[in-house]
Short mmCIF file of C-alpha atoms in Angstrom, two decimals:
data_model
loop_
_atom_site.label_atom_id
_atom_site.label_comp_id
_atom_site.label_asym_id
_atom_site.label_seq_id
_atom_site.Cartn_x
_atom_site.Cartn_y
_atom_site.Cartn_z
CA MET A 1 17.86 -1.88 -26.96
CA THR A 2 15.22 -4.13 -25.38
CA ALA A 3 15.03 -6.01 -22.09
CA THR A 4 13.66 -9.14 -23.79
CA PRO A 5 17.05 -10.97 -24.10
CA ILE A 6 17.72 -10.41 -20.40
CA MET A 7 14.25 -11.70 -19.50
CA LYS A 8 14.94 -14.82 -21.56
CA LYS A 9 18.38 -15.23 -20.01
CA TYR A 10 16.96 -15.32 -16.47
CA ARG A 11 13.62 -16.90 -17.48
CA PHE A 12 11.63 -13.91 -16.25
CA SER A 13 7.96 -13.23 -16.87
CA MET A 14 6.62 -9.66 -16.89
CA ARG A 15 5.09 -10.36 -13.49
CA MET A 16 8.53 -11.27 -12.14
CA VAL A 17 9.96 -8.03 -13.50
CA ASP A 18 7.12 -6.15 -11.75
CA VAL A 19 8.11 -7.79 -8.45
CA LEU A 20 11.79 -6.92 -8.95
CA LEU A 21 10.85 -3.28 -9.53
CA SER A 22 8.74 -3.25 -6.37
CA GLY A 23 11.72 -4.60 -4.44
CA GLU A 24 13.37 -1.17 -4.57
CA SER A 25 10.75 0.22 -2.18
CA ALA A 26 11.28 0.45 1.56
CA ASP A 27 8.55 -2.17 2.03
CA GLY A 28 10.43 -4.73 -0.06
CA ALA A 29 9.25 -6.83 -3.00
CA HIS A 30 5.60 -7.78 -3.10
CA GLY A 31 3.47 -9.90 -5.43
CA ARG A 32 1.83 -13.29 -5.81
CA THR A 33 3.29 -16.12 -3.77
CA GLY A 34 4.28 -18.20 -6.81
CA THR A 35 6.14 -15.27 -8.35
CA LEU A 36 7.95 -14.53 -5.09
CA VAL A 37 8.97 -18.19 -4.74
CA ALA A 38 10.30 -18.24 -8.32
CA LEU A 39 12.47 -15.18 -7.65
CA ILE A 40 13.70 -16.62 -4.36
CA ASP A 41 14.72 -19.81 -6.23
CA ARG A 42 16.65 -17.64 -8.70
CA GLN A 43 18.33 -15.83 -5.75
CA MET A 44 16.91 -12.47 -6.85
CA ILE A 45 15.09 -11.72 -3.59
CA THR A 46 15.41 -12.98 -0.03
CA ALA A 47 12.89 -15.04 1.87
CA ALA A 48 10.79 -13.05 4.34
CA THR A 49 12.35 -13.81 7.72
CA SER A 50 12.72 -12.08 11.06
CA GLU A 51 16.18 -10.98 9.93
CA THR A 52 14.68 -9.10 6.97
CA GLY A 53 11.85 -7.69 9.05
CA GLY A 54 9.37 -9.98 7.33
CA ARG A 55 10.13 -8.45 3.93
CA HIS A 56 11.36 -9.86 0.64
CA LEU A 57 14.46 -7.77 -0.13
CA LEU A 58 16.50 -7.61 -3.32
CA THR A 59 19.69 -9.63 -3.14
CA GLU A 60 22.93 -8.28 -4.56
CA LYS A 61 22.32 -10.42 -7.65
CA GLY A 62 18.77 -9.09 -7.88
CA ARG A 63 19.98 -5.49 -7.83
CA GLU A 64 22.53 -6.25 -10.55
CA VAL A 65 19.92 -7.90 -12.79
CA LEU A 66 17.47 -5.05 -12.25
CA ALA A 67 20.20 -2.62 -13.28
CA GLU A 68 20.69 -4.70 -16.45
CA LEU A 69 16.98 -4.49 -17.23
CA ARG A 70 16.93 -0.73 -16.74
CA ALA A 71 20.07 -0.21 -18.81
CA ALA A 72 18.58 -2.27 -21.64
CA ALA A 73 15.62 0.10 -21.81
CA GLN A 74 17.89 3.09 -22.52
CA PRO A 75 18.99 4.03 -26.07
CA ASP A 76 22.62 3.24 -26.92
CA ASP A 77 23.29 6.61 -28.54
CA HIS A 78 22.17 8.82 -25.64
CA ALA A 79 25.23 10.41 -24.08
CA CYS A 80 25.25 11.69 -20.52
CA VAL A 81 26.04 15.35 -19.93
CA ALA A 82 28.61 16.15 -17.26
CA ASP A 83 29.01 19.45 -15.49
CA GLY A 84 32.22 21.42 -15.22
CA GLU A 85 33.40 19.51 -12.17
CA GLY A 86 33.04 16.13 -13.84
CA ARG A 87 29.96 15.07 -11.87
CA ASP A 88 27.11 13.35 -13.69
CA ALA A 89 24.77 16.17 -14.62
CA ALA A 90 22.40 13.84 -16.49
CA ALA A 91 19.90 14.03 -13.64
CA LEU A 92 17.66 15.90 -16.07
CA THR A 93 18.07 14.17 -19.42
CA HIS A 94 14.55 13.67 -20.78
CA ILE A 95 11.77 15.92 -22.00
CA ARG A 96 8.31 15.10 -20.67
CA THR A 97 5.31 16.87 -22.19
CA GLU A 98 1.91 16.48 -20.54
CA ASN A 99 -1.05 18.06 -22.31
CA GLY A 100 1.24 20.64 -23.90
CA VAL A 101 3.27 21.47 -20.77
CA THR A 102 6.96 20.60 -21.20
CA ALA A 103 9.52 19.93 -18.46
CA LEU A 104 12.87 18.22 -17.99
CA VAL A 105 12.78 15.00 -15.96
CA THR A 106 15.40 12.53 -14.80
CA THR A 107 16.26 9.37 -16.70
CA ARG A 108 14.95 7.39 -13.72
CA ALA A 109 11.60 9.24 -13.77
CA ALA A 110 11.27 8.81 -17.54
CA LEU A 111 12.00 5.06 -17.47
CA ASP A 112 9.79 4.56 -14.43
CA GLU A 113 6.81 6.07 -16.23
CA ILE A 114 7.51 4.05 -19.37
CA ASN A 115 7.88 0.83 -17.35
CA ALA A 116 4.72 1.61 -15.38
CA GLY A 117 2.81 1.97 -18.64
CA MET A 118 3.82 -1.53 -19.72
CA MET A 119 3.65 -3.47 -16.46
CA ARG A 120 0.96 -4.62 -14.11
CA PRO A 121 -0.78 -3.23 -12.15
CA THR A 122 -0.19 0.34 -13.37
CA LYS A 123 -0.58 -0.39 -17.10
CA LYS A 124 -4.36 -0.58 -16.56
CA LEU A 125 -4.27 3.22 -16.15
CA VAL A 126 -3.09 3.63 -19.76
CA ARG A 127 -5.57 3.70 -22.65
CA GLN A 128 -2.90 3.32 -25.32
CA MET A 129 0.87 3.53 -25.51
CA SER A 130 3.74 3.27 -27.95
CA ALA A 131 7.35 3.03 -26.81
CA ARG A 132 10.81 2.52 -28.20
CA GLY A 133 13.87 2.57 -25.98
CA ALA A 134 13.66 5.61 -23.71
CA SER A 135 10.96 7.36 -25.78
CA ALA A 136 7.23 6.87 -25.41
CA SER A 137 3.80 8.32 -26.01
CA LEU A 138 1.09 7.53 -23.47
CA GLU A 139 -2.60 8.36 -23.30
CA TYR A 140 -4.12 7.80 -19.87
CA PHE A 141 -7.74 7.00 -19.16
CA ASP A 142 -7.95 10.15 -17.00
CA GLY A 143 -7.33 12.35 -20.06
CA ARG A 144 -3.60 13.00 -19.73
CA LYS A 145 -1.53 12.75 -22.92
CA VAL A 146 2.19 12.37 -22.23
CA SER A 147 5.22 12.16 -24.50
CA ILE A 148 8.71 11.31 -23.24
CA CYS A 149 11.97 11.44 -25.18
CA PRO A 150 15.69 11.98 -24.55
CA ALA A 151 16.69 15.64 -24.64
CA THR A 152 19.53 17.01 -26.72
CA PRO A 153 22.22 19.08 -24.94
CA GLU A 154 20.73 22.19 -26.56
CA GLU A 155 17.24 21.37 -25.25
CA ILE A 156 18.60 20.71 -21.76
CA GLU A 157 20.40 24.05 -21.78
CA ALA A 158 17.34 25.94 -23.04
CA LEU A 159 14.87 24.37 -20.60
CA SER A 160 17.29 24.62 -17.68
CA ALA A 161 17.67 28.35 -18.36
CA LYS A 162 14.03 28.89 -17.49
CA ALA A 163 13.28 29.97 -13.94
CA GLN A 164 13.12 26.94 -11.69
CA PRO A 165 10.31 26.79 -9.12
CA THR A 166 11.08 26.78 -5.42
CA ALA A 167 11.50 23.28 -4.03
CA LEU A 168 8.17 21.90 -2.89
CA ALA A 169 7.56 21.12 0.76
CA THR A 170 6.27 17.56 0.99
CA GLU A 171 5.29 14.97 3.56
CA TYR A 172 4.76 11.21 3.36
CA ARG A 173 1.31 10.36 4.70
CA THR A 174 -2.14 8.93 4.07
CA LEU A 175 -4.92 11.17 2.78
CA LYS A 176 -6.85 10.90 6.04
CA GLY A 177 -8.96 13.99 6.58
CA ALA A 178 -9.36 14.79 2.88
CA LYS A 179 -12.90 15.57 1.77
CA ILE A 180 -14.74 15.33 -1.52
CA GLY A 181 -13.78 18.35 -3.59
CA ASP A 182 -10.33 18.76 -2.01
CA THR A 183 -7.50 19.22 -4.52
CA LEU A 184 -4.08 17.74 -3.76
CA THR A 185 -0.73 17.58 -5.52
CA LEU A 186 1.01 14.28 -4.88
CA TRP A 187 3.21 11.53 -6.28
CA GLU A 188 1.23 8.38 -7.03
CA ARG A 189 4.30 6.14 -6.74
CA GLY A 190 7.14 5.91 -4.23
CA GLY A 191 7.94 4.65 -0.76
CA LYS A 192 9.51 5.88 2.45
CA LYS A 193 12.78 6.71 0.69
CA GLY A 194 11.11 9.23 -1.58
CA PRO A 195 8.68 9.77 -4.44
CA THR A 196 9.04 8.25 -7.91
CA GLY A 197 8.18 9.94 -11.18
CA THR A 198 6.43 13.30 -11.38
CA PRO A 199 3.70 14.80 -9.17
CA THR A 200 0.09 14.96 -10.33
CA THR A 201 -2.77 17.19 -9.22
CA VAL A 202 -5.95 15.34 -8.29
CA THR A 203 -9.34 16.22 -6.85
CA ILE A 204 -11.13 13.88 -4.45
CA ALA A 205 -14.31 12.71 -6.23
CA GLU A 206 -15.46 9.78 -4.08
CA ILE A 207 -14.50 8.02 -0.87
CA ARG A 208 -15.81 4.49 -1.22
CA GLY A 209 -13.52 1.91 0.36
CA GLY A 210 -10.68 3.98 -1.05
CA TRP A 211 -9.90 7.25 -2.83
CA TYR A 212 -11.42 8.02 -6.22
CA VAL A 213 -10.05 11.12 -7.92
CA THR A 214 -10.28 13.19 -11.07
CA SER A 215 -7.44 14.96 -12.86
CA PRO A 216 -7.31 18.31 -14.68
CA GLY A 217 -9.01 18.06 -18.05
CA SER A 218 -11.00 14.94 -17.15
CA ASP A 219 -14.14 14.53 -15.05
CA ARG A 220 -13.87 10.75 -15.06
CA ALA A 221 -13.17 9.41 -11.56
CA ARG A 222 -10.45 6.78 -11.20
CA PHE A 223 -9.28 4.70 -8.26
CA LEU A 224 -6.17 6.17 -6.65
CA GLY A 225 -5.63 3.79 -3.72
CA GLY A 226 -6.92 2.46 -0.42
CA THR A 227 -7.59 4.72 2.54
CA GLY A 228 -4.49 3.37 4.27
CA SER A 229 -2.15 4.02 1.32
CA LYS A 230 0.59 6.61 1.81
CA TYR A 231 1.73 9.23 -0.71
CA TRP A 232 4.23 12.03 -0.94
CA VAL A 233 1.92 15.05 -0.76
CA VAL A 234 2.82 18.68 -1.41
CA VAL A 235 2.16 20.70 1.72
CA ALA A 236 -0.03 23.71 0.96
#
């Protein structure tokens, strides 16, 4: 399936979809004023008032439409796997391979990475990409090559049987105090409620009005974020 019919139905631009996606963060929706006004007119987000803490929040209608957009990006023939007690065990439903290293990831993490590769501002990190439904191949400018696809029940069973690492201790903070040459494992996306996607390992290359980092397999420095930006960071 594709989200295009839904975008036409609600007269959305890609920029408006970007703003809707950002509205799931604890800080609320953010974007250009004209885009915010258009979504307010469509009753997708609230106006920023004292009652909302000065934030543009998703309305109930906005959450429903965003769910429609996400559902449209998933393949029709991918069945969820349920555990023995009837709970949804499809938390890990996709295979993500980065530079030859394979792991199971959640549907949410898979679709978030695919969406990020197609939408501003994060699509500028991608050199080239091909995607269809919930499958994609991405090549990042920092040297990472990633493939994402739905996993079969047999693949889920086989990968789940491997020893799982101990849960990582993390904290949500800025990178204040980091020095050039320091290596950190962090999530590049996410808000106060938790990280989004999968963690990456980066090395601080420059501190010039913000953080410039390199990734394993690539010496090319890229802009990570401003010095005041917060990330979920693995505690050493």
